[in-house]
Amino acid sequence: MENNLYLAWSPDATIQGMGSSGGAVTALLRCALENQMVDAVLAVKKRNNSRFDAVPTLITDPELVHETAGAMHFAPLNMVKIIKEYLDGAMDMRVAVTCKPCDARAFIELAKRNQVRRENLFLVGLNCSGTYLPTVAEQMIREAFGENPQDLAGEEVDEGKLIITLKDGSTKEKDLEELVRQGYEMRENCLRCSYKVPRMADIACGKWGNNGKSATFIEICSPKGHEFLDAAAQNGALVMEPATNEQIEKRKQKETEAVENAQAREKQEIEAFKRYSSEERLKYWLGHLSRCIKCFGCRDACPICFCKECYLEPYRGCIPGGETPPDIMFQLIRLSHVADSCVNCGQCQDACPMEIPLTRLYSVLNSELADIFDYKPGVDIDQPPPLTTVTEQELSIDAPDIIGENSSDR
Amino acid sequence: MSGKPNDFSPKILAFLCNWCSYAGADLAGVSRMQYPSNIRVIRFMCTGRIDPIFIIKALTNGVDGVLIAGCHPGECHYGKGNLYTRRRVLMTKKLLECIGIEPERLHLAWVAASEGPKFAEVVKDFTEQTKNLGPNPLAVLTKQERTVL
């Protein structure tokens, strides 16, 4: 079996100092750009040097790649919409994109629908143990940690703790559970997300398993990943060594732990939801949805929404214009459109000015459908979306409520 | 609203496929079969044309049940339209369940052009089922009431 687990770091001391774990991702992106393996790099950089305000940036000059060095847990963005909306789905340019697992999954879902060109994308997956909303994070740093948010130089989530590094080099840590008790919680969708390592991307990078070494643990997930890493190693941009068994074990252990936590949380949420009677559910959702001010934020932020002629527009005749709150069809149309493919990225809920808990609705439906259709959105690019495919076997199943082995629960 | 649930006469919207169920309904009619008159029929060229949005819109606008009838699998005039519908209906039922509308208000059945008696049977059973569910909870709420909840 070909080895696909490595520890990598940049031999360049400056890059190493800027990146969070040996600067491997920064060095790799820079090398890809220098050798014209990609036309551009799409990554996230800080605006005004604030760790709470990230802007996506398209870079074509290798000298500028370092601006995007370092992880950001307090400024969740989604890169997918940018590629799809403003870069023509990467149809005619090769782009390297840094992505969290939810971005990577959204790329896969859009590629299935021919909205982005997967062959032109080099997906640099970054392990993700969850993100905070900037507003929550800022308040948390100020009140729970007692520090000025502007002094923050870095943060990481590890072993159930949030560890922050300040500009003077000192670190402070707090137990995540303790923070939750004080009211500082991660984004809701992150808590239930069980995709911590983006294996659907070309490479999955993270610090789990580096065992304290200033290096990035990289799992290569596709031939393209091998190609890019080989080039970087040959050019001397990256130093790579195969991961030891001990490191692999450590990483596996951390991942399993994180995934189990997330699954437990998801299960708990869904079970709580199932205990509601249908009247209570209707009341709950009508109550929340009646706050909608029809800003279209959820639609515009959603990486999966792609209809050019959108049903939500008044001229389509489904939702009358000039009414707030809009008819509940507004949300239900969106729900029915992304039901099978929601990747739980949480962008809709982040965008919502009325704080409607949209991801809760989507994730419950999504998890129910995952069982019926045996489909996990954004994992396997060769598995077509369940609502736009039928199989030959289904021709011979007569029951109107069964499509396969899993769907017979109702 | 009436106190006795059995006085309730549900309003049911039926989406029928032009090639089979619509002809099946016709056959039931010309054979003078009796079935409840609660259904209002909309004819589709294929059940595959039925967007989940049509179903949801009907229910949020206050019908008490939606019946979809199409060709048996393998007999679709267009090949696989009914198979797509089967998947969409599965999805829509779960969606309705999630937001708190009983999924039993949506029913999918296969009725061929020759199956007049089956059509009458399907309509009878579904009307009975919808009657037992009672009025659509969204139909009894006015727009005003919906927004102040």
Coordinates of C-alpha atoms in Angstrom, one line a residue:
Chain A
M1 CA 0.0 0.0 0.0
E2 CA 1.3 3.4 -0.9
N3 CA 1.9 5.6 2.0
N4 CA -0.4 8.5 2.2
L5 CA 0.2 9.8 5.7
Y6 CA 3.0 12.3 6.2
L7 CA 4.3 15.0 8.5
A8 CA 5.3 18.0 6.6
W9 CA 6.7 21.4 7.4
S10 CA 8.3 24.3 5.6
P11 CA 12.1 24.6 5.7
D12 CA 11.7 28.4 5.4
A13 CA 11.8 29.8 8.9
T14 CA 9.7 32.9 8.0
I15 CA 6.9 30.8 6.6
Q16 CA 7.1 28.4 9.5
G17 CA 6.7 31.2 11.9
M18 CA 3.6 32.5 10.2
G19 CA 1.7 29.3 9.8
S20 CA 0.1 27.5 12.6
S21 CA 1.8 24.1 12.3
G22 CA 5.0 24.4 10.5
G23 CA 3.5 26.5 7.6
A24 CA 3.1 23.4 5.4
V25 CA -0.2 24.6 3.8
T26 CA 1.2 28.1 3.1
A27 CA 4.4 26.6 1.6
L28 CA 2.4 24.1 -0.5
L29 CA 0.1 26.8 -1.9
R30 CA 3.0 29.1 -2.7
C31 CA 4.9 26.3 -4.5
A32 CA 1.8 25.4 -6.5
L33 CA 1.4 29.0 -7.6
E34 CA 5.1 29.4 -8.4
N35 CA 5.2 26.3 -10.5
Q36 CA 2.0 27.3 -12.3
M37 CA 0.3 24.1 -11.2
V38 CA -2.7 26.4 -10.4
D39 CA -3.7 29.8 -11.8
A40 CA -4.8 31.2 -8.5
V41 CA -5.1 30.4 -4.8
L42 CA -8.3 31.2 -2.9
A43 CA -7.8 31.4 0.8
V44 CA -8.8 33.5 3.8
K45 CA -6.9 36.4 5.2
K46 CA -7.5 38.7 8.1
R47 CA -9.0 42.1 7.5
N48 CA -7.3 44.9 9.4
N49 CA -5.3 42.3 11.2
S50 CA -8.4 41.2 13.2
R51 CA -8.9 37.6 14.0
F52 CA -12.6 38.1 14.0
D53 CA -12.9 39.4 10.5
A54 CA -11.9 37.2 7.6
V55 CA -12.1 38.0 3.9
P56 CA -11.7 35.5 1.2
T57 CA -9.0 36.5 -1.2
L58 CA -7.9 35.4 -4.6
I59 CA -4.1 35.4 -5.0
T60 CA -2.2 35.1 -8.2
D61 CA 1.2 36.4 -6.9
P62 CA 3.2 33.8 -4.9
E63 CA 4.7 36.6 -2.8
L64 CA 1.3 37.3 -1.3
V65 CA 0.4 33.8 -0.2
H66 CA 1.8 34.3 3.3
E67 CA -1.0 36.8 4.0
T68 CA -3.3 33.9 4.4
A69 CA -1.1 31.9 6.8
G70 CA -2.6 30.6 10.0
A71 CA -5.9 29.1 11.0
M72 CA -8.9 31.1 11.9
H73 CA -11.5 29.6 14.2
F74 CA -13.5 32.8 14.8
A75 CA -14.4 33.8 11.3
P76 CA -16.3 31.0 9.5
L77 CA -16.6 31.6 5.8
N78 CA -17.7 29.5 3.0
M79 CA -15.5 29.4 -0.1
V80 CA -17.8 27.5 -2.3
K81 CA -20.2 30.2 -3.2
I82 CA -17.3 32.5 -4.2
I83 CA -16.0 29.9 -6.7
K84 CA -19.4 29.2 -8.0
E85 CA -20.8 32.7 -8.1
Y86 CA -17.8 34.9 -9.0
L87 CA -15.2 32.6 -10.6
D88 CA -17.6 30.9 -13.0
G89 CA -17.4 27.6 -11.0
A90 CA -13.7 27.4 -11.9
M91 CA -14.7 26.3 -15.4
D92 CA -11.7 27.9 -17.1
M93 CA -9.2 28.4 -14.3
R94 CA -7.3 26.1 -12.0
V95 CA -7.7 27.2 -8.4
A96 CA -6.3 25.8 -5.2
V97 CA -8.8 26.4 -2.4
T98 CA -8.3 25.9 1.3
C99 CA -11.4 24.4 2.7
K100 CA -12.9 23.1 5.9
P101 CA -14.8 19.8 5.7
C102 CA -18.1 21.6 5.1
D103 CA -16.6 23.6 2.2
A104 CA -15.1 20.4 0.7
R105 CA -18.4 18.7 0.9
A106 CA -20.3 21.6 -0.7
F107 CA -17.7 21.5 -3.5
I108 CA -18.5 17.8 -4.1
E109 CA -22.2 18.5 -4.1
L110 CA -21.9 21.3 -6.6
A111 CA -19.6 19.3 -8.8
K112 CA -22.3 16.6 -9.0
R113 CA -24.6 19.3 -10.3
N114 CA -22.1 20.6 -12.8
Q115 CA -21.9 23.9 -11.0
V116 CA -18.1 23.8 -10.4
R117 CA -15.5 21.9 -12.3
R118 CA -13.8 19.5 -9.9
E119 CA -10.9 18.8 -12.2
N120 CA -9.8 22.4 -12.0
L121 CA -10.0 22.6 -8.2
F122 CA -7.2 21.6 -5.9
L123 CA -9.0 21.2 -2.5
V124 CA -6.6 21.7 0.4
G125 CA -8.7 20.3 3.2
L126 CA -8.1 21.6 6.7
N127 CA -9.2 19.5 9.7
C128 CA -11.8 21.4 11.7
S129 CA -12.8 20.9 15.2
G130 CA -15.4 23.6 15.1
T131 CA -15.7 27.3 14.7
Y132 CA -17.2 30.2 16.7
L133 CA -19.2 33.1 15.5
P134 CA -17.0 36.3 15.6
T135 CA -19.4 38.1 17.9
V136 CA -19.5 35.3 20.4
A137 CA -15.8 34.8 20.2
E138 CA -15.0 38.5 20.7
Q139 CA -17.2 38.6 23.8
M140 CA -15.7 35.4 25.1
I141 CA -12.2 36.6 24.8
R142 CA -13.1 39.9 26.6
E143 CA -15.3 38.4 29.3
A144 CA -14.4 34.8 29.9
F145 CA -10.6 35.2 29.3
G146 CA -10.4 38.8 30.4
E147 CA -8.3 39.8 27.5
N148 CA -8.5 42.5 24.8
P149 CA -9.7 40.8 21.7
Q150 CA -7.3 42.8 19.6
D151 CA -4.4 41.2 21.4
L152 CA -5.3 37.8 20.2
A153 CA -2.6 36.2 18.0
G154 CA -3.9 32.7 17.6
E155 CA -6.4 30.1 18.9
E156 CA -6.9 26.4 18.8
V157 CA -9.3 23.8 20.0
D158 CA -7.6 20.7 21.4
E159 CA -8.5 18.0 23.9
G160 CA -11.7 19.7 25.0
K161 CA -10.0 23.0 25.6
L162 CA -9.9 26.3 23.8
I163 CA -6.3 27.6 23.9
I164 CA -5.6 31.2 23.0
T165 CA -2.2 32.7 22.2
L166 CA -1.8 36.4 22.8
K167 CA 0.5 38.8 21.0
D168 CA 3.0 38.8 23.8
G169 CA 3.4 35.1 23.3
S170 CA 1.6 34.0 26.5
T171 CA -1.2 31.4 26.3
K172 CA -4.4 30.9 28.2
E173 CA -6.7 28.0 28.1
K174 CA -10.3 27.2 29.2
D175 CA -12.3 24.1 29.3
L176 CA -14.9 24.1 26.5
E177 CA -17.6 22.8 28.8
E178 CA -16.8 25.5 31.3
L179 CA -17.2 28.1 28.4
V180 CA -20.5 26.5 27.4
R181 CA -21.8 27.0 31.0
Q182 CA -20.9 30.6 30.7
G183 CA -22.9 30.8 27.4
Y184 CA -20.1 30.7 24.9
E185 CA -20.8 27.9 22.5
M186 CA -19.5 27.0 19.1
R187 CA -21.7 27.4 16.1
E188 CA -24.6 25.0 16.5
N189 CA -23.9 23.2 13.3
C190 CA -20.2 22.6 14.2
L191 CA -21.2 20.9 17.4
R192 CA -23.1 18.3 15.5
C193 CA -20.7 18.0 12.6
S194 CA -19.0 14.6 12.5
Y195 CA -16.8 15.4 9.6
K196 CA -13.6 16.5 11.2
V197 CA -11.1 15.4 8.6
P198 CA -12.0 16.3 5.0
R199 CA -11.1 13.1 3.2
M200 CA -13.3 14.2 0.3
A201 CA -10.7 16.9 -0.5
D202 CA -7.4 16.2 -2.3
I203 CA -5.4 16.4 0.9
A204 CA -6.4 16.7 4.6
C205 CA -4.1 18.8 6.7
G206 CA -4.2 19.3 10.4
K207 CA -2.2 19.2 13.6
W208 CA -3.7 16.1 15.1
G209 CA -0.9 13.6 15.4
N210 CA 2.0 16.0 15.1
N211 CA 2.6 15.3 18.8
G212 CA 3.8 18.7 19.6
K213 CA 6.2 19.0 16.7
S214 CA 5.9 22.2 14.5
A215 CA 4.6 20.2 11.6
T216 CA 1.4 19.5 9.8
F217 CA -0.1 16.0 9.6
I218 CA -1.1 15.5 6.0
E219 CA -3.3 12.7 4.7
I220 CA -3.2 12.4 0.9
C221 CA -6.7 11.5 -0.4
S222 CA -6.4 11.6 -4.2
P223 CA -3.8 11.2 -7.0
K224 CA -3.9 15.0 -7.4
G225 CA -2.9 15.4 -3.8
H226 CA 0.1 13.1 -4.4
E227 CA 1.1 15.1 -7.5
F228 CA 1.0 18.5 -5.7
L229 CA 2.9 17.2 -2.6
D230 CA 5.5 15.5 -4.7
A231 CA 6.1 18.7 -6.6
A232 CA 6.4 20.7 -3.4
A233 CA 8.9 18.2 -1.9
Q234 CA 11.0 18.1 -5.1
N235 CA 11.2 21.9 -5.2
G236 CA 12.3 22.0 -1.6
A237 CA 9.2 23.9 -0.5
L238 CA 8.2 21.2 1.9
V239 CA 10.1 18.7 4.1
M240 CA 8.1 15.5 4.3
E241 CA 8.5 12.5 6.4
P242 CA 6.2 9.5 6.7
A243 CA 4.2 9.6 9.9
T244 CA 5.1 7.1 12.5
N245 CA 2.7 4.6 13.9
E246 CA 2.5 6.4 17.2
Q247 CA 1.5 9.7 15.4
I248 CA -1.1 7.9 13.3
E249 CA -2.6 6.3 16.4
K250 CA -2.7 9.6 18.2
R251 CA -4.4 11.3 15.3
K252 CA -6.9 8.5 15.0
Q253 CA -7.7 8.6 18.7
K254 CA -8.3 12.4 18.6
E255 CA -10.5 12.1 15.5
T256 CA -12.5 9.3 16.9
E257 CA -13.1 11.2 20.1
A258 CA -14.2 14.3 18.3
V259 CA -16.5 12.4 16.0
E260 CA -18.1 10.5 18.8
N261 CA -18.8 13.7 20.7
A262 CA -20.4 15.2 17.6
Q263 CA -22.5 12.1 16.9
A264 CA -23.7 12.0 20.5
R265 CA -24.7 15.7 20.2
E266 CA -26.5 15.1 16.9
K267 CA -28.3 12.1 18.3
Q268 CA -29.4 14.0 21.4
E269 CA -30.7 16.9 19.3
I270 CA -32.7 14.6 17.0
E271 CA -34.1 12.6 19.8
A272 CA -35.2 15.8 21.6
F273 CA -36.9 16.9 18.4
K274 CA -38.6 13.6 17.9
R275 CA -40.2 13.8 21.3
Y276 CA -42.2 16.8 20.2
S277 CA -45.7 16.1 19.0
S278 CA -46.5 17.3 15.5
E279 CA -48.6 20.2 16.9
E280 CA -45.6 21.3 19.0
R281 CA -43.3 21.2 16.0
L282 CA -45.7 23.2 13.9
K283 CA -46.0 25.8 16.6
Y284 CA -42.3 25.9 17.1
W285 CA -41.5 26.4 13.5
L286 CA -44.3 28.8 12.7
G287 CA -43.1 30.9 15.7
H288 CA -39.6 31.0 14.4
L289 CA -40.4 31.4 10.7
S290 CA -42.8 34.3 11.4
R291 CA -39.8 36.4 12.4
C292 CA -38.4 36.1 8.8
I293 CA -37.9 39.5 7.2
K294 CA -37.4 38.0 3.8
C295 CA -33.9 39.3 3.3
F296 CA -32.8 36.4 1.1
G297 CA -29.7 36.1 3.3
C298 CA -30.1 32.3 3.7
R299 CA -30.5 31.7 0.0
D300 CA -27.6 33.9 -0.9
A301 CA -25.3 32.4 1.7
C302 CA -26.2 28.8 0.9
P303 CA -23.5 27.0 -1.0
I304 CA -25.9 24.4 -2.4
C305 CA -28.6 26.8 -3.7
F306 CA -27.9 27.4 -7.4
C307 CA -31.1 27.8 -9.4
K308 CA -30.7 30.7 -11.8
E309 CA -34.5 31.3 -11.8
C310 CA -35.2 31.2 -8.1
Y311 CA -38.6 30.1 -6.9
L312 CA -38.5 32.6 -4.1
E313 CA -38.6 35.6 -6.4
P314 CA -42.0 37.2 -6.7
Y315 CA -42.2 36.9 -10.5
R316 CA -42.2 33.1 -10.1
G317 CA -45.7 33.5 -8.6
C318 CA -45.1 31.3 -5.6
I319 CA -44.3 33.8 -2.9
P320 CA -46.1 37.2 -3.3
G321 CA -43.7 40.1 -3.2
G322 CA -43.8 42.9 -0.7
E323 CA -44.9 40.9 2.3
T324 CA -43.2 40.3 5.6
P325 CA -43.1 37.8 7.1
P326 CA -43.3 35.9 3.8
D327 CA -45.6 32.9 3.5
I328 CA -44.0 29.9 5.2
M329 CA -43.5 28.5 1.7
F330 CA -40.5 30.8 1.6
Q331 CA -38.5 28.5 4.0
L332 CA -40.2 25.3 2.9
I333 CA -39.2 25.8 -0.8
R334 CA -35.6 26.3 0.3
L335 CA -35.9 23.3 2.6
S336 CA -37.2 21.1 -0.2
H337 CA -34.5 22.2 -2.5
V338 CA -31.5 21.5 -0.3
A339 CA -33.1 18.7 1.8
D340 CA -31.1 15.9 0.3
S341 CA -27.8 17.8 -0.1
C342 CA -27.4 20.1 2.9
V343 CA -23.8 19.9 4.1
N344 CA -24.6 21.5 7.5
C345 CA -22.2 24.4 6.9
G346 CA -24.3 26.8 9.0
Q347 CA -24.0 29.7 6.6
C348 CA -27.8 30.2 6.4
Q349 CA -28.1 30.5 10.1
D350 CA -25.0 32.8 10.3
A351 CA -26.5 35.1 7.7
C352 CA -30.0 35.2 9.3
P353 CA -30.5 38.6 11.0
M354 CA -33.4 37.3 12.9
E355 CA -31.5 34.3 14.3
I356 CA -33.9 31.7 13.0
P357 CA -32.4 28.3 13.9
L358 CA -32.4 27.1 10.3
T359 CA -29.7 24.5 10.5
R360 CA -31.7 22.7 13.1
L361 CA -34.5 22.2 10.7
Y362 CA -32.2 21.2 7.8
S363 CA -30.1 18.8 9.9
V364 CA -33.1 16.9 11.3
L365 CA -34.5 16.4 7.8
N366 CA -31.1 15.6 6.4
S367 CA -30.4 12.9 8.9
E368 CA -33.8 11.3 8.3
L369 CA -33.2 11.3 4.5
A370 CA -29.7 9.9 4.9
D371 CA -31.2 6.7 6.2
I372 CA -33.9 6.5 3.6
F373 CA -31.7 7.1 0.6
D374 CA -28.5 5.7 2.0
Y375 CA -26.8 9.0 1.0
K376 CA -24.4 11.2 2.8
P377 CA -24.1 14.6 1.1
G378 CA -20.7 15.6 -0.1
V379 CA -18.8 12.5 0.6
D380 CA -18.5 10.5 -2.6
I381 CA -18.4 12.4 -5.9
D382 CA -19.6 9.3 -7.8
Q383 CA -22.8 8.9 -5.8
P384 CA -25.5 11.0 -7.6
P385 CA -28.0 13.2 -5.6
P386 CA -30.9 11.0 -4.5
L387 CA -33.7 13.1 -5.7
T388 CA -32.4 13.4 -9.3
T389 CA -31.5 9.7 -9.8
V390 CA -33.3 6.5 -10.0
T391 CA -31.8 3.0 -10.4
E392 CA -32.8 0.1 -12.6
Q393 CA -33.7 -2.0 -9.6
E394 CA -36.4 0.4 -8.6
L395 CA -38.4 -0.5 -11.8
S396 CA -39.1 -3.8 -10.3
I397 CA -40.2 -2.6 -6.8
D398 CA -43.9 -2.1 -6.7
A399 CA -44.6 -0.6 -3.3
P400 CA -45.2 3.2 -3.4
D401 CA -43.1 3.8 -0.3
I402 CA -40.0 1.7 -0.8
I403 CA -37.1 2.4 -3.0
G404 CA -34.6 0.0 -1.5
E405 CA -33.7 -1.9 1.7
N406 CA -33.5 1.1 4.0
S407 CA -36.7 3.0 3.1
S408 CA -39.3 0.8 4.5
D409 CA -39.7 2.5 7.8
R410 CA -42.9 4.3 6.7
Chain B
M1 CA -65.5 23.9 13.7
S2 CA -67.8 21.1 14.5
G3 CA -67.3 19.1 17.6
K4 CA -67.9 15.7 16.1
P5 CA -64.9 14.6 14.0
N6 CA -67.1 12.6 11.7
D7 CA -68.9 15.6 10.5
F8 CA -65.7 16.8 9.0
S9 CA -65.5 16.6 5.3
P10 CA -61.9 16.9 4.1
K11 CA -60.9 18.8 1.1
I12 CA -58.5 16.6 -0.9
L13 CA -56.4 17.6 -3.9
A14 CA -55.6 14.7 -6.3
F15 CA -52.7 14.9 -8.7
L16 CA -53.4 12.3 -11.4
C17 CA -51.2 11.0 -14.2
N18 CA -52.8 11.5 -17.6
W19 CA -51.9 8.1 -18.9
C20 CA -53.1 5.8 -16.2
S21 CA -54.8 7.2 -13.1
Y22 CA -56.8 9.8 -14.9
A23 CA -58.1 7.1 -17.2
G24 CA -58.6 4.9 -14.1
A25 CA -60.7 7.6 -12.6
D26 CA -62.6 7.9 -15.8
L27 CA -63.2 4.1 -15.8
A28 CA -64.4 4.3 -12.2
G29 CA -66.8 7.1 -13.4
V30 CA -68.2 5.3 -16.4
S31 CA -68.6 2.1 -14.4
R32 CA -70.7 4.1 -12.0
M33 CA -68.6 3.2 -9.0
Q34 CA -69.3 5.2 -5.8
Y35 CA -66.5 7.0 -4.1
P36 CA -66.4 10.1 -1.8
S37 CA -66.7 13.3 -3.6
N38 CA -64.0 15.0 -1.6
I39 CA -61.3 15.0 -4.2
R40 CA -60.5 17.8 -6.7
V41 CA -58.5 16.5 -9.5
I42 CA -55.6 18.1 -11.3
R43 CA -54.3 16.2 -14.3
F44 CA -50.6 16.0 -15.0
M45 CA -48.9 14.5 -18.0
C46 CA -46.8 12.5 -15.7
T47 CA -46.5 12.3 -11.9
G48 CA -42.8 13.1 -12.5
R49 CA -43.9 16.7 -13.2
I50 CA -45.1 17.1 -9.6
D51 CA -42.6 19.3 -7.8
P52 CA -42.6 18.8 -4.0
I53 CA -43.4 22.5 -3.9
F54 CA -46.9 21.8 -5.4
I55 CA -47.6 19.4 -2.6
I56 CA -46.3 21.8 0.1
K57 CA -48.1 24.8 -1.4
A58 CA -51.4 22.9 -1.4
L59 CA -51.0 21.9 2.2
T60 CA -49.9 25.3 3.5
N61 CA -52.8 26.8 1.6
G62 CA -55.2 24.6 3.6
V63 CA -56.1 21.4 1.8
D64 CA -56.5 18.5 4.2
G65 CA -54.8 15.9 2.0
V66 CA -52.9 15.4 -1.2
L67 CA -53.3 12.3 -3.2
I68 CA -50.9 11.4 -6.0
A69 CA -51.7 8.6 -8.3
G70 CA -49.6 7.4 -11.2
C71 CA -48.5 4.4 -13.2
H72 CA -47.1 1.3 -11.7
P73 CA -43.2 1.2 -11.7
G74 CA -42.0 0.0 -15.1
E75 CA -45.2 1.3 -16.8
C76 CA -44.5 5.0 -17.0
H77 CA -45.3 6.5 -20.4
Y78 CA -42.0 8.3 -20.1
G79 CA -39.9 5.6 -18.6
K80 CA -39.1 6.6 -15.1
G81 CA -41.1 9.6 -14.1
N82 CA -43.0 7.8 -11.5
L83 CA -39.8 6.5 -9.9
Y84 CA -38.6 10.1 -9.4
T85 CA -42.0 10.9 -7.8
R86 CA -41.7 8.0 -5.4
R87 CA -38.4 9.4 -4.2
R88 CA -39.7 12.9 -3.9
V89 CA -42.8 11.8 -2.0
L90 CA -40.5 10.0 0.5
M91 CA -38.6 13.2 0.9
T92 CA -41.7 15.4 1.1
K93 CA -43.3 13.2 3.8
K94 CA -40.2 13.5 6.0
L95 CA -40.2 17.3 5.3
L96 CA -43.8 17.6 6.4
E97 CA -43.1 15.5 9.5
C98 CA -40.2 17.7 10.4
I99 CA -42.3 20.9 10.4
G100 CA -45.2 19.3 12.1
I101 CA -47.8 18.5 9.4
E102 CA -48.8 14.8 9.6
P103 CA -47.1 12.9 6.7
E104 CA -50.2 10.8 6.4
R105 CA -51.8 13.8 4.6
L106 CA -49.8 12.9 1.6
H107 CA -50.5 9.6 -0.2
L108 CA -49.0 8.0 -3.2
A109 CA -50.7 5.2 -5.0
W110 CA -50.3 3.4 -8.3
V111 CA -53.5 3.1 -10.3
A112 CA -53.4 1.8 -13.9
A113 CA -55.9 2.8 -16.6
S114 CA -57.7 -0.5 -16.2
E115 CA -57.9 -0.3 -12.4
G116 CA -61.2 1.6 -12.0
P117 CA -62.2 -0.3 -8.8
K118 CA -58.8 0.3 -7.3
F119 CA -59.1 4.0 -7.9
A120 CA -62.4 4.1 -6.1
E121 CA -60.8 2.1 -3.3
V122 CA -57.8 4.4 -3.0
V123 CA -60.0 7.5 -2.8
K124 CA -62.3 5.9 -0.3
D125 CA -59.4 4.8 2.0
F126 CA -57.5 8.1 1.7
T127 CA -60.6 10.2 2.4
E128 CA -61.3 8.0 5.5
Q129 CA -57.7 8.4 6.6
T130 CA -57.7 12.2 6.2
K131 CA -61.1 12.4 8.0
N132 CA -59.5 10.7 11.0
L133 CA -56.6 13.1 11.0
G134 CA -59.0 16.0 11.2
P135 CA -58.6 19.4 9.5
N136 CA -55.2 20.6 8.3
P137 CA -53.7 22.5 11.3
L138 CA -52.6 25.2 8.9
A139 CA -56.1 25.7 7.4
V140 CA -57.5 26.7 10.8
L141 CA -54.9 29.3 11.4
T142 CA -55.4 32.6 9.7
K143 CA -52.5 34.5 8.4
Q144 CA -52.6 36.8 11.4
E145 CA -52.6 33.9 13.8
R146 CA -49.7 32.3 12.1
T147 CA -47.5 35.3 12.5
V148 CA -48.2 35.9 16.2
L149 CA -47.5 32.4 17.3

